[in-house]
PDB file of C-alpha atoms in Angstrom:
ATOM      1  CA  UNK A 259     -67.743   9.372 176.098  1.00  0.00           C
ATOM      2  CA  UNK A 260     -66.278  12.577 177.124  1.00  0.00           C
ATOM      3  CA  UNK A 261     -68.073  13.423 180.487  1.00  0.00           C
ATOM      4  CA  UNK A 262     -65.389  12.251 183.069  1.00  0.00           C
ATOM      5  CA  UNK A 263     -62.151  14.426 181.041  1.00  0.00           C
ATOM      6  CA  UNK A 264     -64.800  17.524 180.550  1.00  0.00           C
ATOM      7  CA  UNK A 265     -62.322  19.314 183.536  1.00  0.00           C
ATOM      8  CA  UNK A 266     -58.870  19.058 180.903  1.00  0.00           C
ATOM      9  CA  UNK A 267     -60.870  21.430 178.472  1.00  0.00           C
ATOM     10  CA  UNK A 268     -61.349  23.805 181.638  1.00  0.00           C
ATOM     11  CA  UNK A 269     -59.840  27.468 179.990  1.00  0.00           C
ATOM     12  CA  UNK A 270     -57.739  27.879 183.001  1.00  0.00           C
ATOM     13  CA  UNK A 271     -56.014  24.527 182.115  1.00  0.00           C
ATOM     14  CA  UNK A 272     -56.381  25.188 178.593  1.00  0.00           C
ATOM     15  CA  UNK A 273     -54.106  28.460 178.769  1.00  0.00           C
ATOM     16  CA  UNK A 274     -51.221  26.797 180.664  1.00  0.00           C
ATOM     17  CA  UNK A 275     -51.211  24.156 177.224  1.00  0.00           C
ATOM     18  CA  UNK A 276     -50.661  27.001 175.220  1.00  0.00           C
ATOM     19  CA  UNK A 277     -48.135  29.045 177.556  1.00  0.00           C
ATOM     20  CA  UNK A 278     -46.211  25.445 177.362  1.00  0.00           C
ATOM     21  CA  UNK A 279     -46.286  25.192 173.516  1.00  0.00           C
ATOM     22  CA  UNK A 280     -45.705  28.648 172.702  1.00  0.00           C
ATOM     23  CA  UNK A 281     -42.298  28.890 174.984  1.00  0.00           C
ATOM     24  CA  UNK A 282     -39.312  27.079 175.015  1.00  0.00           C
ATOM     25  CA  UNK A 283     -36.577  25.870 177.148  1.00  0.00           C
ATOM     26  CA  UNK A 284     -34.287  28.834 176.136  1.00  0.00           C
ATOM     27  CA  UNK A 285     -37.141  31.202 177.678  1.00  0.00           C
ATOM     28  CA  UNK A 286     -36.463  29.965 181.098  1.00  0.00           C
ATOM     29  CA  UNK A 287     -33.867  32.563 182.815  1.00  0.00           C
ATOM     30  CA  UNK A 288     -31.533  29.912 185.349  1.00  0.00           C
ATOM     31  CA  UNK A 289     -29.418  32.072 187.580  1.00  0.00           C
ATOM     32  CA  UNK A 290     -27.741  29.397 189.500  1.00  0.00           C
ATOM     33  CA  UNK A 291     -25.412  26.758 188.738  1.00  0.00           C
ATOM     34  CA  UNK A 292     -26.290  23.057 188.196  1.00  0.00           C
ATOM     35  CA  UNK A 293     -25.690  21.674 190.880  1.00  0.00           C
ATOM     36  CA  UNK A 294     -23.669  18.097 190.469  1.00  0.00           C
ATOM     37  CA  UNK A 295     -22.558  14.838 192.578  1.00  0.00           C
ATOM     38  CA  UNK A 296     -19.446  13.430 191.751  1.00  0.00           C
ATOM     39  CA  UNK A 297     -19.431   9.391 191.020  1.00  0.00           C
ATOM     40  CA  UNK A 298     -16.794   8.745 193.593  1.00  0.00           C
ATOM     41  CA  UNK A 299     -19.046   9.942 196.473  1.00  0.00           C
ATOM     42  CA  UNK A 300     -19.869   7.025 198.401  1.00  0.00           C
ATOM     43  CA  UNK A 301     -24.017   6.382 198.206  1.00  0.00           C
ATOM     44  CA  UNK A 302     -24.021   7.150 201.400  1.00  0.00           C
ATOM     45  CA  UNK A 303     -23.055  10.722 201.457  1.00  0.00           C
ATOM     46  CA  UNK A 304     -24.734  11.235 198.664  1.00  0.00           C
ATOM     47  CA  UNK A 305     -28.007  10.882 199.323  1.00  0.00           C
ATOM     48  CA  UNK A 306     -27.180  12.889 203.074  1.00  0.00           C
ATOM     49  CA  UNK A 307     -26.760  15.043 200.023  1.00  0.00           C
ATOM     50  CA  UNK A 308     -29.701  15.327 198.616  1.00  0.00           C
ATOM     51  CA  UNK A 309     -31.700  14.887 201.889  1.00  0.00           C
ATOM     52  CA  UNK A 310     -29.877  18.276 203.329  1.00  0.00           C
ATOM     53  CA  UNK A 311     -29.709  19.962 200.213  1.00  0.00           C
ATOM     54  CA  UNK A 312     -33.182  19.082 199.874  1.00  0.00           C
ATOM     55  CA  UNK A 313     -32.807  18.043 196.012  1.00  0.00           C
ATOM     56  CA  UNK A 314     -35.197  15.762 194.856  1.00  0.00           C
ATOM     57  CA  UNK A 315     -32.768  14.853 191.652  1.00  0.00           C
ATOM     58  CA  UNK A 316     -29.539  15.079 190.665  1.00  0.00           C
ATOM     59  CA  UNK A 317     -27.121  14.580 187.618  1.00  0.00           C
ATOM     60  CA  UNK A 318     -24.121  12.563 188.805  1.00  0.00           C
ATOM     61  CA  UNK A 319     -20.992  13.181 186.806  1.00  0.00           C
ATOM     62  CA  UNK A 320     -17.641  11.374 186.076  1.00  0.00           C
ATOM     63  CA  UNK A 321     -14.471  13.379 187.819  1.00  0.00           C
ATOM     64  CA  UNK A 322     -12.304  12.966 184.894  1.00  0.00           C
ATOM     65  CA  UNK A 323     -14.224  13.255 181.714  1.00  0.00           C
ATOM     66  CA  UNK A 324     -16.928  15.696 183.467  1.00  0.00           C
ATOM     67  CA  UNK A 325     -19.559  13.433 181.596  1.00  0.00           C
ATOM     68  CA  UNK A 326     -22.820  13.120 183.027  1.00  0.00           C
ATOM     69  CA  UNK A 327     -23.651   9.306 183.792  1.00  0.00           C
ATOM     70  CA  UNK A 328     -27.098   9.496 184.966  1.00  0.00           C
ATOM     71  CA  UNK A 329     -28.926  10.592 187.919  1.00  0.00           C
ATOM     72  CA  UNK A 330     -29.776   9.987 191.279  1.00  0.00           C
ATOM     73  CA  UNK A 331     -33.629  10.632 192.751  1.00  0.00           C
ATOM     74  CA  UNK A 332     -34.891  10.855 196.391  1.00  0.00           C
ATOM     75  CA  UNK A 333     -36.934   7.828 195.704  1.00  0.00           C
ATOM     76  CA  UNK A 334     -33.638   5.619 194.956  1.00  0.00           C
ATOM     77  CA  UNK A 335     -33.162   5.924 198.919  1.00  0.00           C
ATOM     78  CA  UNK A 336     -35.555   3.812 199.671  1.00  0.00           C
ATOM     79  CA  UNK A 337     -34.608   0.219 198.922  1.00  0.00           C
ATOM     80  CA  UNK A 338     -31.132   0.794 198.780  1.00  0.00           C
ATOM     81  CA  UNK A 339     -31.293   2.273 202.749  1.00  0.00           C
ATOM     82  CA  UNK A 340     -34.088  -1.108 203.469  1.00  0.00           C
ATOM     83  CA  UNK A 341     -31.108  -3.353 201.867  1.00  0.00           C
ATOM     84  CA  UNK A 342     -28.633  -1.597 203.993  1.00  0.00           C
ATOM     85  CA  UNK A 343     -30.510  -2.447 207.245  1.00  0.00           C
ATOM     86  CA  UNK A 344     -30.962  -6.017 206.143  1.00  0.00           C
ATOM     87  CA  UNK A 345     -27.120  -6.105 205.669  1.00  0.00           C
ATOM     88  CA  UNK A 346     -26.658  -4.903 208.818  1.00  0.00           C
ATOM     89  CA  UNK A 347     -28.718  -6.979 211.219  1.00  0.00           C
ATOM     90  CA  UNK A 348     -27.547  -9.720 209.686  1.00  0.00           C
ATOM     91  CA  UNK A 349     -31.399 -11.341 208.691  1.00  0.00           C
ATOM     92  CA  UNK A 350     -33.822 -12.434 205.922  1.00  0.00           C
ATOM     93  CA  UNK A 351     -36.974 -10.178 206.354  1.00  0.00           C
ATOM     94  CA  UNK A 352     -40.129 -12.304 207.888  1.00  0.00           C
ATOM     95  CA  UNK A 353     -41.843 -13.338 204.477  1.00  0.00           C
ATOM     96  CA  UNK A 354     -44.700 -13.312 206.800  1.00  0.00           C
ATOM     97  CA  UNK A 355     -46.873 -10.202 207.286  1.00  0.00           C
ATOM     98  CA  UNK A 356     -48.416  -7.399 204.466  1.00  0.00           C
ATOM     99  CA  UNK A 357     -45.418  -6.127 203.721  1.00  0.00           C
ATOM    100  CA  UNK A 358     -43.867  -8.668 202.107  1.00  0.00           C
ATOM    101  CA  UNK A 359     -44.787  -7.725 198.299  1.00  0.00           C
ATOM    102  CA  UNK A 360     -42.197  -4.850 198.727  1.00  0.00           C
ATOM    103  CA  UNK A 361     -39.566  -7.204 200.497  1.00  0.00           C
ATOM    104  CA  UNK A 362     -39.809  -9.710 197.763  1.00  0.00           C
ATOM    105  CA  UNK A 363     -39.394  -6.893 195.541  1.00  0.00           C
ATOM    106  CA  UNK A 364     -36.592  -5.400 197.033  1.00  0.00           C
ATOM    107  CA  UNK A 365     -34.721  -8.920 197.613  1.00  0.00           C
ATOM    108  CA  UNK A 366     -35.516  -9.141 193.375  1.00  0.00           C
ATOM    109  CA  UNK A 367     -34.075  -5.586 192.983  1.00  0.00           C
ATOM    110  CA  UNK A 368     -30.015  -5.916 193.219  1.00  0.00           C
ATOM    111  CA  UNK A 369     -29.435  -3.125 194.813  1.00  0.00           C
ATOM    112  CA  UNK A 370     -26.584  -1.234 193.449  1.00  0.00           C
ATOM    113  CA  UNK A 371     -23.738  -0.694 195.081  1.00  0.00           C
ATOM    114  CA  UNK A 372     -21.503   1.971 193.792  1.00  0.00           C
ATOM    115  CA  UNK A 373     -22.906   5.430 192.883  1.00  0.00           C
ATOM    116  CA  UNK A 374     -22.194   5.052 188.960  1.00  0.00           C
ATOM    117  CA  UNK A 375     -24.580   1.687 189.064  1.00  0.00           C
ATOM    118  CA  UNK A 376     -27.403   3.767 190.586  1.00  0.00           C
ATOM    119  CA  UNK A 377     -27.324   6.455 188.634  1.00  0.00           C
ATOM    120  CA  UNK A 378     -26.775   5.052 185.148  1.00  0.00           C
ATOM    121  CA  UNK A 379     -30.243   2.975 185.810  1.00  0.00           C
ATOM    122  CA  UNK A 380     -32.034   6.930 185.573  1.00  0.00           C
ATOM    123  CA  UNK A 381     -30.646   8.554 182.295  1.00  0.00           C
ATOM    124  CA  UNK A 382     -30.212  12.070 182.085  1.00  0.00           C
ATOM    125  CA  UNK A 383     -32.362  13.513 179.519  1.00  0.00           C
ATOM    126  CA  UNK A 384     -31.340  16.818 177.696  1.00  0.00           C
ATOM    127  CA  UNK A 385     -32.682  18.515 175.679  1.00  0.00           C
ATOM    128  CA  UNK A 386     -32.263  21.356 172.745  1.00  0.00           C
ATOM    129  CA  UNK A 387     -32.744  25.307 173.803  1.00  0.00           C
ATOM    130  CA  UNK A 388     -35.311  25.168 171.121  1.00  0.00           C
ATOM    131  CA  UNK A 389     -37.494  22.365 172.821  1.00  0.00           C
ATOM    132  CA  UNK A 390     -41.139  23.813 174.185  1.00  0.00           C
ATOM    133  CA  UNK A 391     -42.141  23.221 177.534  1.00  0.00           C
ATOM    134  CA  UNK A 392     -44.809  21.521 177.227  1.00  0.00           C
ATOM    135  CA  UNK A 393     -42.234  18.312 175.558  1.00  0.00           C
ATOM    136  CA  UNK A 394     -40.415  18.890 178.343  1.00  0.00           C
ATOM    137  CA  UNK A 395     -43.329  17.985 180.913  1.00  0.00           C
ATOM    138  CA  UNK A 396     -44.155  15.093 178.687  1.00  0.00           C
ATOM    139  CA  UNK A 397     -40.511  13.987 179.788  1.00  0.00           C
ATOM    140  CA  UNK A 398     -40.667  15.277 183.379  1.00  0.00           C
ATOM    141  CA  UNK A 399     -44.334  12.936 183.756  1.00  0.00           C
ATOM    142  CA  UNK A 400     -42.841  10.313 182.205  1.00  0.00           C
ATOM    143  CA  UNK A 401     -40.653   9.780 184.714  1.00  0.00           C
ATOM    144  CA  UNK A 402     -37.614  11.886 184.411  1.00  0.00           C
ATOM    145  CA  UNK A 403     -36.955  14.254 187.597  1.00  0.00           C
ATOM    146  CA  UNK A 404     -34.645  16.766 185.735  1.00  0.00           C
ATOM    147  CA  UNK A 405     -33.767  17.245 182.514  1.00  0.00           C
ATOM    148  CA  UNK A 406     -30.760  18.759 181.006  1.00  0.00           C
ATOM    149  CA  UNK A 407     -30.597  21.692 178.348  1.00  0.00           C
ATOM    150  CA  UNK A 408     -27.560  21.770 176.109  1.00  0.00           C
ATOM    151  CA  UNK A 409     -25.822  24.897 174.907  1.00  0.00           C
ATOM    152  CA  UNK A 410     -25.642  27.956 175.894  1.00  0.00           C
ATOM    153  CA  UNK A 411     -22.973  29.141 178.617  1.00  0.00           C
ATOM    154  CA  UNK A 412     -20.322  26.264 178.287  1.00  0.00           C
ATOM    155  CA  UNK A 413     -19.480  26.701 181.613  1.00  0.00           C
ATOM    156  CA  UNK A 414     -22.981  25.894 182.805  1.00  0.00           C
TER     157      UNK A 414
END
């Protein structure tokens, strides 16, 4: 039964649970400012962005209504820069080979092509200042990269 998660009721481990539950969002102190891509970057430039600004995630807003659409992760890069290439050259990829599971699946994937597409397929999750951190790891493992909190400082 139990034997192989004995290690998750180690009291080191145990600890961190309750330093997650017993503090919430509001307890985190955030000195800098959120740091946003505008939709009408071209793809592009915005993942140079996030490459250079070494950001693995980032909340892409609309210019106009300052609404946040979505966001766009490091791992997004991947298939859309493979597509890119295969754009480029001008071929098919060789179905031939091991690799061909993750063409197939990147031929299957239509790669997006404006910066609104992308992000809107990776909602941006907020959350309440009230939230503890331990929900907000269940929504950072689930997936999520970053996660909003609402409130406080308008202009933040």
């Amino acid at each position: 039964g139990m034997t192989g998660n004995k290690h998750l009721l180690d009291p080191k481990l145990l600890s961190a649970v309750k330093f997650l539950e017993l503090h919430k969002a509001e307890d985190m102190v955030v000195e800098q400012q959120p740091i946003l891509i505008s939709e009408s970057l071209p793809l592009a430039k915005a993942f140079m962005f996030l490459g250079t600004g070494h950001v693995r995630a980032c909340p892409v807003q609309n210019d106009s209504t300052k609404e946040i659409l979505g966001v766009l992760a490091m791992r997004d890069t991947a298939p859309f820069l493979l597509e890119m290439h295969r754009l480029q050259s001008g071929n098919e990829y060789p179905k031939e080979g091991n690799n061909n599971i993750l063409m197939d699946f990147i031929a299957s994937t239509s790669t997006p092509t404006s910066l609104r597409e992308m992000a809107q397929k990776r909602p941006f999750l907020t959350f309440s200042p009230e939230t503890t951190l331990l929900e907000l790891a269940h929504a950072l493992s689930s997936g999520s990269h970053i996660v909003g909190i609402t409130g406080g400082d308008p202009d933040k």
